[in-house]
């Protein structure tokens, strides 16, 4: 067993030594209170209503939106996994965005996800050309809401806990740490209250999804 472990460690080190040098990192993402307010508004008033309707049809709680450079909404969508197993919220949003005739280029756009994108979705975001991605809830919240697959798949396939949040292809940032970093005051209190209100809705939807998925004939997901 020790010899096998040593051999595996040698192979790992050889693979690591063959990795190319890292490219120049994308700029770090930040957001002031005004932008954070806008992003939360999109989640609460544009994504969440669609998610509520689709959870009733047996789909999961994850949604996303694509915004232009002025942070106006280009499209907002939600999970449609009962139609196709890979129609995660982010994937379905990209699919619907791609069908639009008039849309800004991805490099000038902002991707917004309700939950931190899984390995499938962050790859799709990068492959589509988006360089900026904000999300509300991290993987740990997704796991608490009863869906640990994001973390499990990343660990089982690559033995990593998560992707590099800032790399040469894109930068991602969670809204919760950005809100937490704001100075004390009315803006921060308002944003925290908004997050609490949104979180209550997502917790209820997650409970509804899990309580009804076993009886849903359209629910054929591999991890359910």
mmCIF file of N, CA, C and O in Angstrom, residues 97-174:
data_model
loop_
_atom_site.group_PDB
_atom_site.id
_atom_site.type_symbol
_atom_site.label_atom_id
_atom_site.label_comp_id
_atom_site.label_asym_id
_atom_site.label_seq_id
_atom_site.Cartn_x
_atom_site.Cartn_y
_atom_site.Cartn_z
ATOM 1 N N UNK A 97 -29.786 32.904 -24.037
ATOM 2 C CA UNK A 97 -29.037 34.108 -24.436
ATOM 3 C C UNK A 97 -28.471 33.930 -25.847
ATOM 4 O O UNK A 97 -28.509 34.859 -26.664
ATOM 5 N N UNK A 98 -27.962 32.749 -26.147
ATOM 6 C CA UNK A 98 -27.360 32.491 -27.457
ATOM 7 C C UNK A 98 -28.380 32.628 -28.579
ATOM 8 O O UNK A 98 -28.018 32.944 -29.720
ATOM 9 N N UNK A 99 -29.653 32.396 -28.268
ATOM 10 C CA UNK A 99 -30.700 32.480 -29.292
ATOM 11 C C UNK A 99 -31.123 33.910 -29.584
ATOM 12 O O UNK A 99 -31.847 34.146 -30.554
ATOM 13 N N UNK A 100 -30.691 34.863 -28.758
ATOM 14 C CA UNK A 100 -31.062 36.257 -28.980
ATOM 15 C C UNK A 100 -30.315 36.829 -30.179
ATOM 16 O O UNK A 100 -29.112 36.601 -30.338
ATOM 17 N N UNK A 101 -31.001 37.572 -31.001
ATOM 18 C CA UNK A 101 -30.361 38.186 -32.170
ATOM 19 C C UNK A 101 -29.557 39.425 -31.777
ATOM 20 O O UNK A 101 -28.500 39.696 -32.349
ATOM 21 N N UNK A 102 -30.057 40.147 -30.809
ATOM 22 C CA UNK A 102 -29.416 41.399 -30.409
ATOM 23 C C UNK A 102 -28.940 41.279 -28.969
ATOM 24 O O UNK A 102 -29.752 41.285 -28.035
ATOM 25 N N UNK A 103 -27.642 41.129 -28.781
ATOM 26 C CA UNK A 103 -27.092 40.971 -27.441
ATOM 27 C C UNK A 103 -25.659 41.497 -27.421
ATOM 28 O O UNK A 103 -24.947 41.454 -28.427
ATOM 29 N N UNK A 104 -25.213 42.000 -26.290
ATOM 30 C CA UNK A 104 -23.834 42.474 -26.188
ATOM 31 C C UNK A 104 -22.870 41.294 -26.157
ATOM 32 O O UNK A 104 -23.260 40.187 -25.768
ATOM 33 N N UNK A 105 -21.634 41.498 -26.554
ATOM 34 C CA UNK A 105 -20.667 40.399 -26.497
ATOM 35 C C UNK A 105 -20.404 39.975 -25.062
ATOM 36 O O UNK A 105 -20.501 40.795 -24.139
ATOM 37 N N UNK A 106 -20.094 38.710 -24.846
ATOM 38 C CA UNK A 106 -19.902 38.220 -23.473
ATOM 39 C C UNK A 106 -18.769 38.917 -22.740
ATOM 40 O O UNK A 106 -18.838 39.095 -21.525
ATOM 41 N N UNK A 107 -17.729 39.312 -23.473
ATOM 42 C CA UNK A 107 -16.593 39.965 -22.824
ATOM 43 C C UNK A 107 -16.973 41.297 -22.191
ATOM 44 O O UNK A 107 -16.294 41.766 -21.281
ATOM 45 N N UNK A 108 -18.053 41.900 -22.670
ATOM 46 C CA UNK A 108 -18.521 43.179 -22.125
ATOM 47 C C UNK A 108 -19.694 43.000 -21.172
ATOM 48 O O UNK A 108 -20.230 43.990 -20.666
ATOM 49 N N UNK A 109 -20.085 41.762 -20.929
ATOM 50 C CA UNK A 109 -21.268 41.475 -20.128
ATOM 51 C C UNK A 109 -20.879 40.982 -18.732
ATOM 52 O O UNK A 109 -19.711 40.732 -18.438
ATOM 53 N N UNK A 110 -21.886 40.840 -17.895
ATOM 54 C CA UNK A 110 -21.701 40.331 -16.538
ATOM 55 C C UNK A 110 -22.628 39.138 -16.350
ATOM 56 O O UNK A 110 -23.820 39.213 -16.668
ATOM 57 N N UNK A 111 -22.062 38.058 -15.862
ATOM 58 C CA UNK A 111 -22.864 36.863 -15.568
ATOM 59 C C UNK A 111 -23.196 36.874 -14.081
ATOM 60 O O UNK A 111 -22.322 37.066 -13.244
ATOM 61 N N UNK A 112 -24.457 36.667 -13.772
ATOM 62 C CA UNK A 112 -24.922 36.662 -12.387
ATOM 63 C C UNK A 112 -25.611 35.332 -12.107
ATOM 64 O O UNK A 112 -26.554 34.961 -12.804
ATOM 65 N N UNK A 113 -25.153 34.621 -11.096
ATOM 66 C CA UNK A 113 -25.737 33.338 -10.712
ATOM 67 C C UNK A 113 -26.277 33.429 -9.290
ATOM 68 O O UNK A 113 -25.684 34.093 -8.433
ATOM 69 N N UNK A 114 -27.388 32.764 -9.049
ATOM 70 C CA UNK A 114 -27.919 32.756 -7.688
ATOM 71 C C UNK A 114 -27.016 31.954 -6.763
ATOM 72 O O UNK A 114 -26.860 32.291 -5.594
ATOM 73 N N UNK A 115 -26.426 30.889 -7.280
ATOM 74 C CA UNK A 115 -25.550 30.028 -6.498
ATOM 75 C C UNK A 115 -24.218 29.888 -7.242
ATOM 76 O O UNK A 115 -24.187 29.965 -8.472
ATOM 77 N N UNK A 116 -23.167 29.683 -6.517
ATOM 78 C CA UNK A 116 -21.845 29.551 -7.126
ATOM 79 C C UNK A 116 -21.878 28.465 -8.196
ATOM 80 O O UNK A 116 -22.319 27.344 -7.939
ATOM 81 N N UNK A 117 -21.448 28.767 -9.418
ATOM 82 C CA UNK A 117 -21.563 27.800 -10.516
ATOM 83 C C UNK A 117 -20.775 26.518 -10.262
ATOM 84 O O UNK A 117 -19.638 26.562 -9.780
ATOM 85 N N UNK A 118 -21.397 25.391 -10.592
ATOM 86 C CA UNK A 118 -20.714 24.105 -10.477
ATOM 87 C C UNK A 118 -19.643 23.999 -11.563
ATOM 88 O O UNK A 118 -19.477 24.888 -12.398
ATOM 89 N N UNK A 119 -18.908 22.873 -11.571
ATOM 90 C CA UNK A 119 -17.822 22.724 -12.536
ATOM 91 C C UNK A 119 -18.339 22.728 -13.971
ATOM 92 O O UNK A 119 -17.678 23.252 -14.877
ATOM 93 N N UNK A 120 -19.522 22.162 -14.195
ATOM 94 C CA UNK A 120 -20.131 22.212 -15.528
ATOM 95 C C UNK A 120 -20.409 23.650 -15.929
ATOM 96 O O UNK A 120 -20.084 24.082 -17.040
ATOM 97 N N UNK A 121 -21.014 24.404 -15.020
ATOM 98 C CA UNK A 121 -21.485 25.741 -15.366
ATOM 99 C C UNK A 121 -20.363 26.762 -15.450
ATOM 100 O O UNK A 121 -20.374 27.619 -16.341
ATOM 101 N N UNK A 122 -19.386 26.702 -14.557
ATOM 102 C CA UNK A 122 -18.289 27.659 -14.648
ATOM 103 C C UNK A 122 -17.493 27.409 -15.926
ATOM 104 O O UNK A 122 -17.008 28.355 -16.566
ATOM 105 N N UNK A 123 -17.403 26.150 -16.347
ATOM 106 C CA UNK A 123 -16.736 25.851 -17.618
ATOM 107 C C UNK A 123 -17.528 26.433 -18.786
ATOM 108 O O UNK A 123 -16.949 27.011 -19.715
ATOM 109 N N UNK A 124 -18.852 26.291 -18.740
ATOM 110 C CA UNK A 124 -19.685 26.841 -19.807
ATOM 111 C C UNK A 124 -19.592 28.363 -19.847
ATOM 112 O O UNK A 124 -19.560 28.966 -20.929
ATOM 113 N N UNK A 125 -19.554 28.989 -18.693
ATOM 114 C CA UNK A 125 -19.419 30.442 -18.629
ATOM 115 C C UNK A 125 -18.120 30.879 -19.292
ATOM 116 O O UNK A 125 -18.084 31.831 -20.085
ATOM 117 N N UNK A 126 -17.035 30.178 -18.994
ATOM 118 C CA UNK A 126 -15.733 30.507 -19.583
ATOM 119 C C UNK A 126 -15.740 30.222 -21.086
ATOM 120 O O UNK A 126 -15.276 31.046 -21.889
ATOM 121 N N UNK A 127 -16.257 29.057 -21.472
ATOM 122 C CA UNK A 127 -16.284 28.703 -22.892
ATOM 123 C C UNK A 127 -17.113 29.694 -23.704
ATOM 124 O O UNK A 127 -16.815 29.950 -24.879
ATOM 125 N N UNK A 128 -18.136 30.281 -23.097
ATOM 126 C CA UNK A 128 -18.962 31.249 -23.804
ATOM 127 C C UNK A 128 -18.276 32.597 -23.936
ATOM 128 O O UNK A 128 -18.625 33.396 -24.810
ATOM 129 N N UNK A 129 -17.302 32.859 -23.071
ATOM 130 C CA UNK A 129 -16.532 34.092 -23.191
ATOM 131 C C UNK A 129 -16.778 35.122 -22.106
ATOM 132 O O UNK A 129 -16.224 36.225 -22.157
ATOM 133 N N UNK A 130 -17.598 34.782 -21.112
ATOM 134 C CA UNK A 130 -17.829 35.714 -20.015
ATOM 135 C C UNK A 130 -16.598 35.770 -19.115
ATOM 136 O O UNK A 130 -16.011 34.738 -18.784
ATOM 137 N N UNK A 131 -16.226 36.961 -18.724
ATOM 138 C CA UNK A 131 -15.037 37.135 -17.893
ATOM 139 C C UNK A 131 -15.358 37.576 -16.480
ATOM 140 O O UNK A 131 -14.502 37.516 -15.602
ATOM 141 N N UNK A 132 -16.594 38.040 -16.263
ATOM 142 C CA UNK A 132 -17.002 38.502 -14.931
ATOM 143 C C UNK A 132 -18.236 37.733 -14.483
ATOM 144 O O UNK A 132 -19.230 37.680 -15.206
ATOM 145 N N UNK A 133 -18.163 37.151 -13.297
ATOM 146 C CA UNK A 133 -19.280 36.359 -12.780
ATOM 147 C C UNK A 133 -19.451 36.637 -11.287
ATOM 148 O O UNK A 133 -18.531 36.425 -10.504
ATOM 149 N N UNK A 134 -20.648 37.113 -10.931
ATOM 150 C CA UNK A 134 -21.028 37.270 -9.535
ATOM 151 C C UNK A 134 -22.010 36.164 -9.165
ATOM 152 O O UNK A 134 -22.768 35.684 -10.003
ATOM 153 N N UNK A 135 -21.998 35.772 -7.900
ATOM 154 C CA UNK A 135 -22.983 34.803 -7.418
ATOM 155 C C UNK A 135 -23.370 35.168 -5.988
ATOM 156 O O UNK A 135 -22.612 35.840 -5.274
ATOM 157 N N UNK A 136 -24.570 34.746 -5.585
ATOM 158 C CA UNK A 136 -25.038 35.074 -4.247
ATOM 159 C C UNK A 136 -24.564 34.055 -3.217
ATOM 160 O O UNK A 136 -23.890 34.400 -2.255
ATOM 161 N N UNK A 137 -24.903 32.787 -3.410
ATOM 162 C CA UNK A 137 -24.608 31.773 -2.396
ATOM 163 C C UNK A 137 -23.411 30.917 -2.784
ATOM 164 O O UNK A 137 -23.330 30.446 -3.924
ATOM 165 N N UNK A 138 -22.495 30.651 -1.870
ATOM 166 C CA UNK A 138 -21.341 29.788 -2.164
ATOM 167 C C UNK A 138 -21.738 28.314 -2.133
ATOM 168 O O UNK A 138 -22.856 27.950 -1.739
ATOM 169 N N UNK A 139 -20.798 27.453 -2.526
ATOM 170 C CA UNK A 139 -21.041 26.010 -2.526
ATOM 171 C C UNK A 139 -21.547 25.509 -1.169
ATOM 172 O O UNK A 139 -22.383 24.611 -1.099
ATOM 173 N N UNK A 140 -21.011 26.081 -0.103
ATOM 174 C CA UNK A 140 -21.372 25.603 1.223
ATOM 175 C C UNK A 140 -22.865 25.790 1.499
ATOM 176 O O UNK A 140 -23.504 24.933 2.127
ATOM 177 N N UNK A 141 -23.435 26.893 1.014
ATOM 178 C CA UNK A 141 -24.873 27.108 1.168
ATOM 179 C C UNK A 141 -25.658 26.111 0.328
ATOM 180 O O UNK A 141 -26.674 25.567 0.767
ATOM 181 N N UNK A 142 -25.191 25.864 -0.891
ATOM 182 C CA UNK A 142 -25.840 24.874 -1.753
ATOM 183 C C UNK A 142 -25.873 23.517 -1.071
ATOM 184 O O UNK A 142 -26.884 22.807 -1.108
ATOM 185 N N UNK A 143 -24.767 23.157 -0.423
ATOM 186 C CA UNK A 143 -24.711 21.881 0.296
ATOM 187 C C UNK A 143 -25.707 21.867 1.444
ATOM 188 O O UNK A 143 -26.413 20.876 1.659
ATOM 189 N N UNK A 144 -25.811 22.968 2.174
ATOM 190 C CA UNK A 144 -26.765 23.059 3.280
ATOM 191 C C UNK A 144 -28.205 22.963 2.784
ATOM 192 O O UNK A 144 -29.087 22.493 3.517
ATOM 193 N N UNK A 145 -28.443 23.395 1.546
ATOM 194 C CA UNK A 145 -29.776 23.304 0.966
ATOM 195 C C UNK A 145 -30.050 21.928 0.370
ATOM 196 O O UNK A 145 -31.040 21.725 -0.327
ATOM 197 N N UNK A 146 -29.157 20.976 0.657
ATOM 198 C CA UNK A 146 -29.395 19.587 0.295
ATOM 199 C C UNK A 146 -28.830 19.137 -1.025
ATOM 200 O O UNK A 146 -29.158 18.044 -1.504
ATOM 201 N N UNK A 147 -27.957 19.946 -1.644
ATOM 202 C CA UNK A 147 -27.390 19.565 -2.941
ATOM 203 C C UNK A 147 -25.862 19.709 -2.872
ATOM 204 O O UNK A 147 -25.307 20.768 -3.193
ATOM 205 N N UNK A 148 -25.164 18.646 -2.433
ATOM 206 C CA UNK A 148 -23.709 18.713 -2.274
ATOM 207 C C UNK A 148 -22.928 18.318 -3.526
ATOM 208 O O UNK A 148 -21.706 18.199 -3.483
ATOM 209 N N UNK A 149 -23.622 18.125 -4.661
ATOM 210 C CA UNK A 149 -22.976 17.538 -5.832
ATOM 211 C C UNK A 149 -21.846 18.407 -6.384
ATOM 212 O O UNK A 149 -20.870 17.893 -6.932
ATOM 213 N N UNK A 150 -21.980 19.738 -6.273
ATOM 214 C CA UNK A 150 -20.940 20.630 -6.791
ATOM 215 C C UNK A 150 -19.588 20.282 -6.179
ATOM 216 O O UNK A 150 -18.590 20.099 -6.889
ATOM 217 N N UNK A 151 -19.560 20.214 -4.862
ATOM 218 C CA UNK A 151 -18.315 19.917 -4.166
ATOM 219 C C UNK A 151 -17.875 18.477 -4.404
ATOM 220 O O UNK A 151 -16.686 18.211 -4.623
ATOM 221 N N UNK A 152 -18.825 17.547 -4.385
ATOM 222 C CA UNK A 152 -18.473 16.137 -4.539
ATOM 223 C C UNK A 152 -17.874 15.841 -5.903
ATOM 224 O O UNK A 152 -16.870 15.107 -6.017
ATOM 225 N N UNK A 153 -18.462 16.378 -6.968
ATOM 226 C CA UNK A 153 -17.955 16.105 -8.313
ATOM 227 C C UNK A 153 -16.558 16.685 -8.483
ATOM 228 O O UNK A 153 -15.667 16.034 -9.037
ATOM 229 N N UNK A 154 -16.353 17.904 -8.004
ATOM 230 C CA UNK A 154 -15.037 18.522 -8.149
ATOM 231 C C UNK A 154 -13.966 17.711 -7.415
ATOM 232 O O UNK A 154 -12.859 17.534 -7.903
ATOM 233 N N UNK A 155 -14.334 17.216 -6.243
ATOM 234 C CA UNK A 155 -13.367 16.445 -5.468
ATOM 235 C C UNK A 155 -13.121 15.083 -6.103
ATOM 236 O O UNK A 155 -11.968 14.646 -6.228
ATOM 237 N N UNK A 156 -14.178 14.412 -6.530
ATOM 238 C CA UNK A 156 -14.009 13.067 -7.087
ATOM 239 C C UNK A 156 -13.278 13.090 -8.431
ATOM 240 O O UNK A 156 -12.486 12.199 -8.721
ATOM 241 N N UNK A 157 -13.542 14.086 -9.258
ATOM 242 C CA UNK A 157 -12.898 14.129 -10.572
ATOM 243 C C UNK A 157 -11.473 14.668 -10.516
ATOM 244 O O UNK A 157 -10.587 14.156 -11.210
ATOM 245 N N UNK A 158 -11.253 15.699 -9.724
ATOM 246 C CA UNK A 158 -9.958 16.381 -9.758
ATOM 247 C C UNK A 158 -9.258 16.502 -8.414
ATOM 248 O O UNK A 158 -8.175 17.051 -8.316
ATOM 249 N N UNK A 159 -9.931 16.027 -7.354
ATOM 250 C CA UNK A 159 -9.352 16.111 -6.011
ATOM 251 C C UNK A 159 -9.031 17.565 -5.625
ATOM 252 O O UNK A 159 -7.997 17.854 -5.037
ATOM 253 N N UNK A 160 -9.901 18.478 -5.996
ATOM 254 C CA UNK A 160 -9.770 19.881 -5.582
ATOM 255 C C UNK A 160 -11.064 20.290 -4.900
ATOM 256 O O UNK A 160 -12.129 19.723 -5.152
ATOM 257 N N UNK A 161 -10.987 21.292 -4.036
ATOM 258 C CA UNK A 161 -12.166 21.751 -3.322
ATOM 259 C C UNK A 161 -12.997 22.723 -4.150
ATOM 260 O O UNK A 161 -14.206 22.828 -3.970
ATOM 261 N N UNK A 162 -12.335 23.457 -5.052
ATOM 262 C CA UNK A 162 -13.058 24.405 -5.900
ATOM 263 C C UNK A 162 -12.121 24.881 -7.011
ATOM 264 O O UNK A 162 -10.917 24.620 -6.978
ATOM 265 N N UNK A 163 -12.677 25.543 -7.994
ATOM 266 C CA UNK A 163 -11.889 26.126 -9.073
ATOM 267 C C UNK A 163 -11.143 27.361 -8.558
ATOM 268 O O UNK A 163 -11.418 27.863 -7.456
ATOM 269 N N UNK A 164 -10.234 27.889 -9.353
ATOM 270 C CA UNK A 164 -9.543 29.126 -9.015
ATOM 271 C C UNK A 164 -10.489 30.297 -9.294
ATOM 272 O O UNK A 164 -10.834 30.554 -10.443
ATOM 273 N N UNK A 165 -10.897 31.009 -8.258
ATOM 274 C CA UNK A 165 -11.913 32.044 -8.433
ATOM 275 C C UNK A 165 -11.426 33.227 -9.265
ATOM 276 O O UNK A 165 -12.236 33.943 -9.862
ATOM 277 N N UNK A 166 -10.138 33.438 -9.300
ATOM 278 C CA UNK A 166 -9.564 34.484 -10.150
ATOM 279 C C UNK A 166 -8.448 33.843 -10.957
ATOM 280 O O UNK A 166 -7.489 33.323 -10.410
ATOM 281 N N UNK A 167 -8.597 33.860 -12.269
ATOM 282 C CA UNK A 167 -7.645 33.180 -13.137
ATOM 283 C C UNK A 167 -7.504 33.970 -14.430
ATOM 284 O O UNK A 167 -8.002 35.087 -14.544
ATOM 285 N N UNK A 168 -6.841 33.399 -15.403
ATOM 286 C CA UNK A 168 -6.596 34.118 -16.654
ATOM 287 C C UNK A 168 -7.841 34.200 -17.541
ATOM 288 O O UNK A 168 -7.879 34.997 -18.479
ATOM 289 N N UNK A 169 -8.842 33.395 -17.247
ATOM 290 C CA UNK A 169 -10.024 33.327 -18.101
ATOM 291 C C UNK A 169 -11.216 34.097 -17.547
ATOM 292 O O UNK A 169 -12.023 34.631 -18.306
ATOM 293 N N UNK A 170 -11.362 34.130 -16.235
ATOM 294 C CA UNK A 170 -12.486 34.834 -15.635
ATOM 295 C C UNK A 170 -12.188 35.153 -14.180
ATOM 296 O O UNK A 170 -11.266 34.601 -13.580
ATOM 297 N N UNK A 171 -12.995 36.048 -13.638
ATOM 298 C CA UNK A 171 -12.982 36.325 -12.205
ATOM 299 C C UNK A 171 -14.397 36.137 -11.677
ATOM 300 O O UNK A 171 -15.369 36.523 -12.335
ATOM 301 N N UNK A 172 -14.513 35.524 -10.507
ATOM 302 C CA UNK A 172 -15.806 35.376 -9.870
ATOM 303 C C UNK A 172 -15.752 36.011 -8.481
ATOM 304 O O UNK A 172 -14.689 36.142 -7.884
ATOM 305 N N UNK A 173 -16.905 36.402 -7.979
ATOM 306 C CA UNK A 173 -16.974 37.000 -6.649
ATOM 307 C C UNK A 173 -18.332 36.733 -6.040
ATOM 308 O O UNK A 173 -19.366 36.825 -6.718
ATOM 309 N N UNK A 174 -18.342 36.385 -4.768
ATOM 310 C CA UNK A 174 -19.581 36.187 -4.035
ATOM 311 C C UNK A 174 -20.115 37.508 -3.516
ATOM 312 O O UNK A 174 -19.359 38.368 -3.058
#
